[in-house]
mmCIF file of C-alpha atoms in Angstrom:
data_model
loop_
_atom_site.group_PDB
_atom_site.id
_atom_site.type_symbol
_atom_site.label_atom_id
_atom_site.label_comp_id
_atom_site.label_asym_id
_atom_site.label_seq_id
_atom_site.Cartn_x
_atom_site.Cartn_y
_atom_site.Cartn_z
ATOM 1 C CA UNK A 1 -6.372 -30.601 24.413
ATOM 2 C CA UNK A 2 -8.438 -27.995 22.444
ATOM 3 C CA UNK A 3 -5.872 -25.190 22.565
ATOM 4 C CA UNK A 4 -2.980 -27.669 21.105
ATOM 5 C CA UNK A 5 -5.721 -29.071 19.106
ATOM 6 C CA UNK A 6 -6.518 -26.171 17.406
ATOM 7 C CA UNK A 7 -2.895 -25.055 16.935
ATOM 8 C CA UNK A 8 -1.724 -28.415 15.805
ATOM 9 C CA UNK A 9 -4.709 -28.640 13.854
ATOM 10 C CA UNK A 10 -4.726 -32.688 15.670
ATOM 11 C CA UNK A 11 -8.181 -33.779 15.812
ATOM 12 C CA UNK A 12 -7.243 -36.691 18.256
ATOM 13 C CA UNK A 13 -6.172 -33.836 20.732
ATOM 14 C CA UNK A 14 -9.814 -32.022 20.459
ATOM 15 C CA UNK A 15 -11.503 -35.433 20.430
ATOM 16 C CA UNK A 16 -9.477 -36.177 23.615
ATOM 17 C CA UNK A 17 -10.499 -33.013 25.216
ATOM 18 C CA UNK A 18 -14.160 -33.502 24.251
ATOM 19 C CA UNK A 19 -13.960 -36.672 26.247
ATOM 20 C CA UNK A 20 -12.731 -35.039 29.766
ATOM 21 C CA UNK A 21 -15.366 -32.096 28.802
ATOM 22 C CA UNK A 22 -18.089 -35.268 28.973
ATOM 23 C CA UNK A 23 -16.808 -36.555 31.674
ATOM 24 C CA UNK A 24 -16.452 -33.419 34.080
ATOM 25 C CA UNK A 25 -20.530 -32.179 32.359
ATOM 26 C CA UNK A 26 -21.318 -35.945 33.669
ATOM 27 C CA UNK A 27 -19.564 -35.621 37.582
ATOM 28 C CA UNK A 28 -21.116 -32.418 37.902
ATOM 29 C CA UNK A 29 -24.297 -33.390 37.001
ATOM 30 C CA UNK A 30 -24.526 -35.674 39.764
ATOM 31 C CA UNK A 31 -23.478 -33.232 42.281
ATOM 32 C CA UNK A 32 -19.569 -33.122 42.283
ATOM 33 C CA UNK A 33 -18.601 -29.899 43.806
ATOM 34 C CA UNK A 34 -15.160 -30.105 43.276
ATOM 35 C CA UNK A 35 -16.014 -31.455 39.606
ATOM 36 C CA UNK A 36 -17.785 -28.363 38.860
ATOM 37 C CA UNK A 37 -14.872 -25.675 38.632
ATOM 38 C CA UNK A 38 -12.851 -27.433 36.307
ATOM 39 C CA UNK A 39 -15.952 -28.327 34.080
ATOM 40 C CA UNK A 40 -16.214 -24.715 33.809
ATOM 41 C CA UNK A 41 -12.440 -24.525 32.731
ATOM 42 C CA UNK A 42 -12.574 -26.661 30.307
ATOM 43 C CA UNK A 43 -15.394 -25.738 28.802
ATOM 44 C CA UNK A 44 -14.068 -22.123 29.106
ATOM 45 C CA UNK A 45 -11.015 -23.250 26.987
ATOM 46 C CA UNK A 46 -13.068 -25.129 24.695
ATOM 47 C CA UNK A 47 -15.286 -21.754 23.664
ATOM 48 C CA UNK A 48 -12.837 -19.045 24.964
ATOM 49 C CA UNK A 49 -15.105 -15.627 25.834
ATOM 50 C CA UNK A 50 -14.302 -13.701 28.881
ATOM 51 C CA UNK A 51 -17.505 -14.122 30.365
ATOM 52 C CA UNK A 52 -16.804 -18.222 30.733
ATOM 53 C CA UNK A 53 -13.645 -17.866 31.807
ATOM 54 C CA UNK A 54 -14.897 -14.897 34.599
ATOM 55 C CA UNK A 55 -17.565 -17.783 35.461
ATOM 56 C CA UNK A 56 -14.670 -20.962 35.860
ATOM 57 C CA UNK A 57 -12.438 -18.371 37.604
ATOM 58 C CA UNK A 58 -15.714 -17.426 40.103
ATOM 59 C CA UNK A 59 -16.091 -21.464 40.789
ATOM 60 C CA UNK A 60 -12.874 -22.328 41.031
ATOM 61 C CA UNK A 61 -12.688 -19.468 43.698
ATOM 62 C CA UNK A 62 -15.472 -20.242 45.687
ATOM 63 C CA UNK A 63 -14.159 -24.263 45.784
ATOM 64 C CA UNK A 64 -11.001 -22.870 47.133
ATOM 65 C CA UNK A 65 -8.527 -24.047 43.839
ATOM 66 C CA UNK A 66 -6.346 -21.935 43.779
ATOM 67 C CA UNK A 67 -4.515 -23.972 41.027
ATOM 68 C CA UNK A 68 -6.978 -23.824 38.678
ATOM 69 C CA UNK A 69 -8.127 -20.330 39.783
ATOM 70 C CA UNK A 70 -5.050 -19.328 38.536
ATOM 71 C CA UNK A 71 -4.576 -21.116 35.680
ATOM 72 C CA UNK A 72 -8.243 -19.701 34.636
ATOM 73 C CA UNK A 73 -7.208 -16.242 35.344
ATOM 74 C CA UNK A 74 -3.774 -16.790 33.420
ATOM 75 C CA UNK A 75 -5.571 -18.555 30.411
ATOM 76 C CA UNK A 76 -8.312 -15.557 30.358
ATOM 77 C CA UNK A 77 -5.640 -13.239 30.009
ATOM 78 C CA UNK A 78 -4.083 -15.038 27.176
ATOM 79 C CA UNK A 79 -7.514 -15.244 25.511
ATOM 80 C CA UNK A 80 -7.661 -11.752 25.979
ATOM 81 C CA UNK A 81 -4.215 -10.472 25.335
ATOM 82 C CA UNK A 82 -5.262 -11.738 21.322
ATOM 83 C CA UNK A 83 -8.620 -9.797 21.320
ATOM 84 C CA UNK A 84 -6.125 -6.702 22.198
ATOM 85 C CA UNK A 85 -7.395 -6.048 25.871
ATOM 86 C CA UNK A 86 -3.792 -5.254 26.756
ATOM 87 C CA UNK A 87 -4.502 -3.735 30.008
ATOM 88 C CA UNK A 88 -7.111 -6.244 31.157
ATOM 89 C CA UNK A 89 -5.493 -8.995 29.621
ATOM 90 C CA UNK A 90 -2.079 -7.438 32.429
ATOM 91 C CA UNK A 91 -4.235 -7.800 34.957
ATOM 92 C CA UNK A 92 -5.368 -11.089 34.836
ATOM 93 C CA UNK A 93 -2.544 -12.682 34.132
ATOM 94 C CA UNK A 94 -0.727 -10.804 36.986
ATOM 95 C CA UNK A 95 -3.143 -12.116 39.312
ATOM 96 C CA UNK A 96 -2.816 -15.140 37.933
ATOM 97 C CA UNK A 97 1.098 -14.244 38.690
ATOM 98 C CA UNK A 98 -0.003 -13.567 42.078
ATOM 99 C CA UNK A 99 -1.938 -16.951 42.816
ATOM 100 C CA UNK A 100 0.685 -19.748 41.300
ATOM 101 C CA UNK A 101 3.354 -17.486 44.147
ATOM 102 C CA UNK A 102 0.904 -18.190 47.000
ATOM 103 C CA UNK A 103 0.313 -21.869 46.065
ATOM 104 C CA UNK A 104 4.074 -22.209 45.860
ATOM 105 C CA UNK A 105 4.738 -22.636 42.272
ATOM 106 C CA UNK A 106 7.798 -21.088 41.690
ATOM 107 C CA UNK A 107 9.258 -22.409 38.560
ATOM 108 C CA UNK A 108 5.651 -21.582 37.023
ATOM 109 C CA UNK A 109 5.666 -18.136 38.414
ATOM 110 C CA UNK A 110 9.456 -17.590 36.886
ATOM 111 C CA UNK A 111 8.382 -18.975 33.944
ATOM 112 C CA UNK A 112 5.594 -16.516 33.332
ATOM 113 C CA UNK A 113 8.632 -13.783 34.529
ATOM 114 C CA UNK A 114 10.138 -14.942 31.564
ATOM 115 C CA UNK A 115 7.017 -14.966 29.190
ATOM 116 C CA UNK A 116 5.284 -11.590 30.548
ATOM 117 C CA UNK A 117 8.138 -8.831 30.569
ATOM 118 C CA UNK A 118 5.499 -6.424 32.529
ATOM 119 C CA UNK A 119 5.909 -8.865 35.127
ATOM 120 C CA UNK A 120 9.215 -8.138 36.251
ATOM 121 C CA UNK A 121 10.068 -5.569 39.247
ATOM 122 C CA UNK A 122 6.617 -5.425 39.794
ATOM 123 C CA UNK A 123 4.989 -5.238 42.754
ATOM 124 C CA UNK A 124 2.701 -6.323 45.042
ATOM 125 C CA UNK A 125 0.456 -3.201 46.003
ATOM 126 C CA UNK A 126 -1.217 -4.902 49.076
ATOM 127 C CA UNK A 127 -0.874 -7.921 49.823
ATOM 128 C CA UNK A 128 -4.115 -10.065 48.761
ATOM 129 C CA UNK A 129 -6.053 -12.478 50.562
ATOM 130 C CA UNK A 130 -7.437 -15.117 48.695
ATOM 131 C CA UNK A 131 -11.259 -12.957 48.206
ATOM 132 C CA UNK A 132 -9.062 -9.909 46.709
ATOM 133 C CA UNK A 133 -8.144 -11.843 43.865
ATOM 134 C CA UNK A 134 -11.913 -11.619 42.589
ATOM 135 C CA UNK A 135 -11.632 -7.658 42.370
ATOM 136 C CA UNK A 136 -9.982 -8.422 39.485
ATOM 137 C CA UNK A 137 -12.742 -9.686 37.513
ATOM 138 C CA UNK A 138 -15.363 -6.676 38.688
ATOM 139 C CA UNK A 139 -12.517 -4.005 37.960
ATOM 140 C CA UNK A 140 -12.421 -5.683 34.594
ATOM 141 C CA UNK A 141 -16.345 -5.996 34.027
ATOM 142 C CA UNK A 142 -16.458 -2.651 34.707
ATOM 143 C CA UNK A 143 -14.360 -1.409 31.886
ATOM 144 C CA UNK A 144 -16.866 -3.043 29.576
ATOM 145 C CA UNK A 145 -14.384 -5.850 27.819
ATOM 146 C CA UNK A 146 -16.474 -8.999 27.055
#
């Protein structure tokens, strides 16, 4: 919604994204746990900074969704690849990388091969566990890129 909205310059799209943005504001309101996370991602995308995006990526974490933790972390780094954080911007989206391969989506993870040439041949350094992946965002916050 808001990103094609904005590029399409389609007001029906934004509109249509303001409505889930409601409705995930109103389910986590009254509690919704798993609600919460992708409030957070939407709203991230709707007012891109790196600080919302380190927040959805912290809550999507801690609800264990990994889907949408990557997605946040891959959409963070896009956000930040145009501010010209090159290296931070790498890092996120290779941990994004990282998290679509463990929740087994392949054709995503060779279609960001394709997109992200620094992707390819690398590797691994250790293999993560699923509370590694947030070392990303406190290597990052330490290097002072908001």
């Amino acid at each position: 919604g808001f990103e094609m909205g904005r590029k399409k310059k389609d007001k029906s799209l934004i509109e249509l994204a303001n409505e889930c943005l409601k409705y995930f504001r109103k389910l986590t309101k009254l509690g919704s746990s798993s609600a919460t996370p992708i409030y957070r991602l939407i709203k991230a995308v709707s007012s891109p900074s790196k600080s919302s995006y380190d927040e959805a990526i912290s809550m999507c974490h801690e609800g264990r969704l990994m889907h949408f933790e990557a997605m946040a972390y891959e959409r963070c780094g896009m956000f930040l690849q145009q501010e010209k954080h090159t290296d931070v911007s790498n890092e996120y989206i290779a941990t994004s990388y990282w998290l679509y391969t463990d929740w087994g989506a392949t054709s995503k993870a060779n279609s960001m091969m394709k997109t992200y040439s620094f992707l390819k041949g690398m590797r691994r350094p250790n293999q993560r566990t699923r509370s590694d992946a947030s070392s990303v965002m406190r290597l990052a916050n330490s290097t002072g890129n908001k």
